[in-house]
XYZ file of C-alpha atoms in Angstrom:
365
model
C 84.248 62.716 -28.904
C 81.674 62.369 -26.126
C 81.598 58.896 -24.597
C 78.615 57.402 -22.808
C 80.744 57.206 -19.670
C 84.259 58.029 -18.550
C 85.844 56.950 -15.260
C 86.641 59.562 -12.657
C 90.349 59.651 -11.846
C 91.791 61.358 -8.753
C 94.881 63.582 -8.965
C 97.761 61.343 -10.035
C 99.982 62.394 -7.142
C 97.318 61.343 -4.616
C 97.055 57.894 -6.170
C 100.853 57.660 -6.404
C 101.216 58.296 -2.681
C 99.300 55.047 -2.051
C 101.361 53.226 -4.690
C 104.557 54.355 -2.981
C 103.297 52.698 0.217
C 102.711 49.457 -1.687
C 106.262 49.595 -3.081
C 107.713 50.059 0.402
C 105.725 47.214 1.956
C 105.796 44.891 -1.066
C 102.393 43.606 0.022
C 100.413 43.473 -3.203
C 97.291 41.439 -2.469
C 95.702 39.047 0.085
C 93.827 41.791 1.943
C 96.744 44.020 2.746
C 96.675 47.251 4.782
C 95.095 49.363 2.030
C 92.303 46.858 1.392
C 91.545 46.708 5.100
C 91.652 50.502 5.348
C 89.255 50.804 2.403
C 86.772 48.471 4.082
C 86.881 50.557 7.260
C 86.458 53.857 5.411
C 83.613 52.504 3.292
C 81.759 51.259 6.379
C 82.050 54.721 7.902
C 81.092 56.494 4.673
C 78.058 54.290 4.054
C 77.039 54.004 7.688
C 77.040 50.209 7.814
C 78.522 47.699 10.251
C 79.666 44.867 7.975
C 81.255 45.019 4.528
C 83.725 43.003 2.462
C 85.805 44.242 -0.486
C 85.794 41.714 -3.334
C 87.347 41.164 -6.744
C 84.252 42.466 -8.508
C 80.480 42.575 -8.245
C 79.993 39.326 -10.136
C 82.139 37.330 -7.718
C 80.191 39.000 -4.897
C 76.928 37.728 -6.414
C 78.276 34.224 -6.862
C 79.547 34.125 -3.282
C 76.169 35.418 -2.053
C 74.294 32.573 -3.743
C 76.808 30.008 -2.481
C 76.861 31.408 1.069
C 73.070 31.195 1.350
C 73.265 27.584 0.079
C 70.596 28.234 -2.520
C 69.253 25.342 -4.587
C 66.440 25.373 -7.113
C 64.664 28.393 -8.595
C 65.573 32.014 -8.012
C 63.066 34.660 -9.077
C 64.813 37.544 -10.819
C 64.540 40.353 -13.326
C 65.215 40.213 -17.077
C 66.170 43.911 -17.076
C 69.691 43.954 -15.651
C 73.298 43.329 -16.633
C 73.908 39.729 -17.677
C 75.878 38.940 -14.492
C 72.669 39.022 -12.450
C 71.355 36.014 -14.380
C 74.626 34.283 -15.265
C 75.628 34.139 -11.587
C 72.424 32.225 -10.822
C 73.131 29.700 -13.580
C 76.840 29.520 -12.702
C 75.915 28.464 -9.174
C 73.646 25.687 -10.444
C 70.314 27.394 -9.827
C 67.474 28.152 -12.230
C 66.525 31.781 -12.940
C 62.798 32.455 -13.150
C 62.114 35.766 -14.866
C 59.363 38.117 -13.733
C 58.347 41.148 -15.769
C 59.317 44.683 -14.782
C 57.359 47.737 -13.727
C 57.059 50.308 -16.530
C 57.676 53.217 -14.180
C 60.645 52.190 -12.066
C 62.013 49.520 -14.472
C 62.578 47.320 -11.417
C 61.070 43.868 -10.924
C 57.276 44.087 -10.694
C 56.530 42.993 -7.125
C 52.905 42.301 -8.048
C 54.038 39.468 -10.306
C 56.446 37.745 -7.916
C 53.984 35.597 -5.981
C 52.499 33.981 -9.080
C 56.029 32.860 -10.069
C 56.706 31.105 -6.747
C 56.713 27.296 -6.806
C 57.734 24.541 -4.421
C 61.250 24.833 -5.899
C 61.649 28.563 -5.285
C 64.447 29.360 -2.845
C 65.132 33.072 -3.266
C 64.462 36.403 -4.914
C 67.366 38.196 -6.600
C 66.272 41.720 -7.481
C 68.261 44.528 -9.086
C 68.052 48.158 -8.020
C 68.079 49.240 -11.666
C 70.268 52.324 -12.286
C 70.512 52.522 -8.470
C 66.748 53.049 -8.090
C 65.547 51.082 -5.027
C 63.109 48.220 -5.578
C 59.895 48.032 -3.561
C 61.883 46.603 -0.684
C 59.118 46.404 1.907
C 56.844 44.418 -0.400
C 59.659 42.072 -1.431
C 60.530 41.513 2.224
C 56.911 40.710 3.037
C 56.701 38.150 0.221
C 60.024 36.585 1.217
C 58.907 36.154 4.823
C 55.545 34.709 3.764
C 57.215 31.998 1.668
C 60.471 31.617 3.673
C 62.636 32.834 0.798
C 66.092 34.394 0.892
C 66.602 37.819 -0.690
C 69.678 39.049 -2.537
C 69.848 42.567 -3.904
C 72.023 43.392 -6.887
C 72.900 46.960 -5.946
C 75.691 47.219 -8.509
C 74.539 50.728 -9.493
C 73.449 51.886 -6.052
C 76.591 53.114 -4.305
C 75.678 55.753 -1.676
C 71.919 55.295 -2.229
C 69.780 55.280 0.903
C 66.281 53.903 1.418
C 64.231 55.193 4.361
C 67.365 56.830 5.735
C 69.529 53.677 5.682
C 72.098 52.432 3.204
C 70.437 50.433 0.448
C 73.096 47.784 1.054
C 71.659 46.877 4.470
C 68.500 45.331 3.001
C 67.924 41.709 2.105
C 69.933 38.765 3.384
C 72.853 39.932 1.239
C 73.415 42.950 -0.995
C 76.239 43.421 -3.457
C 77.678 46.498 -5.131
C 80.028 47.005 -8.072
C 83.097 49.243 -7.953
C 83.897 48.796 -11.646
C 85.525 51.681 -13.507
C 82.218 52.617 -15.168
C 80.520 53.271 -11.835
C 80.220 56.702 -10.213
C 82.588 55.495 -7.473
C 85.149 52.877 -8.436
C 88.323 51.050 -7.477
C 89.163 50.268 -11.143
C 87.833 46.734 -10.616
C 86.054 45.744 -7.458
C 82.905 44.895 -5.607
C 81.303 44.892 -2.188
C 79.296 42.262 -0.372
C 77.184 43.300 2.602
C 75.083 41.478 5.182
C 73.767 42.509 8.574
C 74.246 38.959 9.896
C 77.666 38.645 11.638
C 77.739 34.834 11.341
C 76.950 34.993 7.640
C 79.625 37.652 7.198
C 82.203 35.366 8.823
C 81.213 32.563 6.468
C 81.477 34.862 3.441
C 84.849 36.147 4.638
C 86.178 32.597 4.656
C 84.655 31.858 1.274
C 86.324 34.958 -0.202
C 89.734 33.513 0.718
C 89.520 29.899 -0.522
C 87.721 28.850 2.675
C 90.961 29.140 4.659
C 90.234 29.360 8.382
C 93.773 29.115 9.774
C 97.267 27.871 9.065
C 96.739 24.743 6.950
C 93.059 24.724 7.956
C 89.881 25.113 5.931
C 86.460 25.991 7.291
C 84.417 26.450 4.107
C 84.303 25.784 0.406
C 85.904 28.912 -0.987
C 87.100 30.844 -3.991
C 89.589 33.636 -4.602
C 87.341 36.654 -4.227
C 89.955 39.006 -2.752
C 91.112 42.224 -4.358
C 94.550 43.806 -4.700
C 96.248 46.698 -2.944
C 96.421 48.585 -6.248
C 92.651 48.496 -6.589
C 92.226 49.458 -2.941
C 94.539 52.412 -3.551
C 92.236 53.700 -6.283
C 89.241 53.189 -4.027
C 90.847 55.161 -1.215
C 91.985 57.955 -3.518
C 88.509 58.282 -5.062
C 86.406 58.070 -1.910
C 86.848 61.655 -0.792
C 85.547 62.893 -4.158
C 82.236 61.004 -4.097
C 80.173 63.962 -2.891
C 81.638 66.226 -5.573
C 81.038 63.551 -8.232
C 77.380 63.162 -7.250
C 76.878 66.933 -7.101
C 78.284 67.345 -10.632
C 76.197 64.472 -11.970
C 73.105 66.046 -10.391
C 73.715 69.319 -12.209
C 74.085 67.452 -15.511
C 70.952 65.420 -14.823
C 68.964 68.536 -13.971
C 70.011 70.065 -17.295
C 69.009 66.922 -19.191
C 65.587 66.944 -17.509
C 65.058 70.636 -18.252
C 66.105 70.338 -21.892
C 64.126 67.161 -22.542
C 60.816 68.254 -21.051
C 59.218 67.811 -24.482
C 60.832 64.438 -25.189
C 58.749 61.853 -26.996
C 59.305 59.432 -24.165
C 59.869 59.433 -20.417
C 62.442 58.966 -17.662
C 62.152 56.223 -15.010
C 60.250 57.069 -11.830
C 62.566 57.110 -8.801
C 61.520 55.496 -5.513
C 59.773 58.070 -3.297
C 61.620 56.874 -0.169
C 65.047 57.507 -1.663
C 67.191 60.172 -3.327
C 69.001 59.512 -6.622
C 72.752 58.987 -6.847
C 72.730 60.053 -10.518
C 74.615 56.990 -11.659
C 72.927 56.928 -15.098
C 70.617 59.003 -17.254
C 68.255 56.638 -19.100
C 65.386 57.705 -21.338
C 62.607 55.454 -22.645
C 61.592 56.635 -26.098
C 58.187 56.186 -27.702
C 59.535 53.779 -30.312
C 62.611 51.760 -31.187
C 62.633 53.482 -34.568
C 63.048 56.872 -32.903
C 65.793 55.461 -30.666
C 67.783 54.130 -33.626
C 67.571 57.421 -35.500
C 68.679 59.359 -32.425
C 71.610 57.005 -31.868
C 72.641 57.293 -35.503
C 72.547 61.094 -35.533
C 74.441 61.336 -32.257
C 77.137 58.986 -33.561
C 77.546 61.162 -36.660
C 78.496 63.875 -34.186
C 80.889 61.567 -32.296
C 78.477 61.252 -29.353
C 78.037 57.717 -28.059
C 75.144 56.302 -26.089
C 74.299 52.804 -24.844
C 71.241 50.581 -25.093
C 71.467 49.576 -21.450
C 69.855 47.058 -20.943
C 69.207 45.534 -24.355
C 68.044 42.959 -25.187
C 65.907 41.523 -22.396
C 67.825 38.746 -20.649
C 64.706 36.592 -20.930
C 65.216 36.451 -24.698
C 68.975 36.888 -25.131
C 70.802 34.028 -23.434
C 71.717 30.860 -25.372
C 71.797 28.748 -22.203
C 68.177 29.544 -21.252
C 64.833 29.124 -22.964
C 63.356 32.364 -24.303
C 60.508 33.900 -22.346
C 58.397 36.776 -23.588
C 57.634 39.430 -20.967
C 55.692 42.407 -22.375
C 57.204 45.271 -20.393
C 60.777 43.996 -20.453
C 60.546 43.190 -24.161
C 59.328 46.608 -25.254
C 61.241 48.774 -22.779
C 64.570 47.069 -23.511
C 64.071 48.035 -27.171
C 63.307 51.664 -26.329
C 65.709 52.508 -23.493
C 68.812 54.592 -24.132
C 71.421 55.756 -21.618
C 72.823 59.185 -22.445
C 76.366 60.349 -21.620
C 76.852 61.094 -17.936
C 80.187 61.487 -16.167
C 82.116 63.963 -14.031
C 84.027 65.653 -16.875
C 80.945 66.138 -19.061
C 79.999 69.815 -19.416
C 76.611 71.505 -19.407
C 77.391 72.768 -22.904
C 77.868 69.199 -24.070
C 74.532 68.230 -22.506
C 72.951 71.111 -24.407
C 74.461 69.803 -27.643
C 73.258 66.238 -26.992
C 69.728 67.317 -26.199
C 69.531 69.681 -29.201
C 70.375 66.783 -31.503
C 67.823 64.484 -29.811
C 65.023 67.039 -30.134
C 65.991 67.888 -33.711
C 65.730 64.223 -34.691
C 62.414 63.611 -32.943
C 60.897 66.771 -34.422
C 62.015 65.914 -37.941
C 59.205 63.873 -39.449
C 61.152 62.825 -42.541
C 62.537 59.632 -40.991
C 59.087 58.468 -39.802
C 57.231 59.023 -43.071
């Protein structure tokens, strides 16, 4: 069986060495030594000054909205994981969907200004599949209208834009360290800001707002992570370069084999290099996609319609909104298997099946 993704796991003895330390100290959570060490190593690895390790990426998003004291409308994308939108609603704000660009699949910056109203307080944009948004244009719009900017960089671990970590842009950026990501801590997230005062506020909010013994400085939540998750993060960190290199070789093979695909692959930002977190294809029709999925599943190969459906039409707690690009692309996008243990031979098999289906006219007659 070939899964759409499979988490990377370090050698068991390396992970166990961290677990043995936890057993000796009996310090299991509340930002223990391993969690603090992970934060320090991640800052060095990513080349950033401020970073907080959180329970997950969703909590990081919710804290970001709360820390910026956002009220009213937040302009966002319908082409993302549901947490991008649900976090806005959870924090009492109103998501305002803007259509996506057909090339990058990110929010279409040319449509943002027309969505701004007197109630708009922020832009929450996703770097889809780790592909950087048009950051400079978003920043210009935000400054013009005095809006805050949050970037959902859940997929963008290790991505750089103009030579700097993607996480250093916007007022706050978040990242996911979930097990499905190319680098993970089993469950986990990161929240990043370049503002030291805002970081201090977020740090308090992550720990119930506690500012001292029997003292509270902020409204807070439990956004901390455990030593066991930090242990996985530390054990995995030294393998990130090897993971990305392997994923690149698999991606290169996909691109080579699918040069005659009836569809296309998203266009990556020219000021950035890919991290190879996902391999999405946008097929010419939903009918073709469904036939490809079906044939792959017959061969025990599993893909994912990520992201489908458009969030602007899928959520029972929001009114439906039709957006042409998001509507059609969400129906035609398919993420193919991509993970460290996948082999080039398996990629060859996957692509042979895809091309055989698309070149067989029987299903389309």
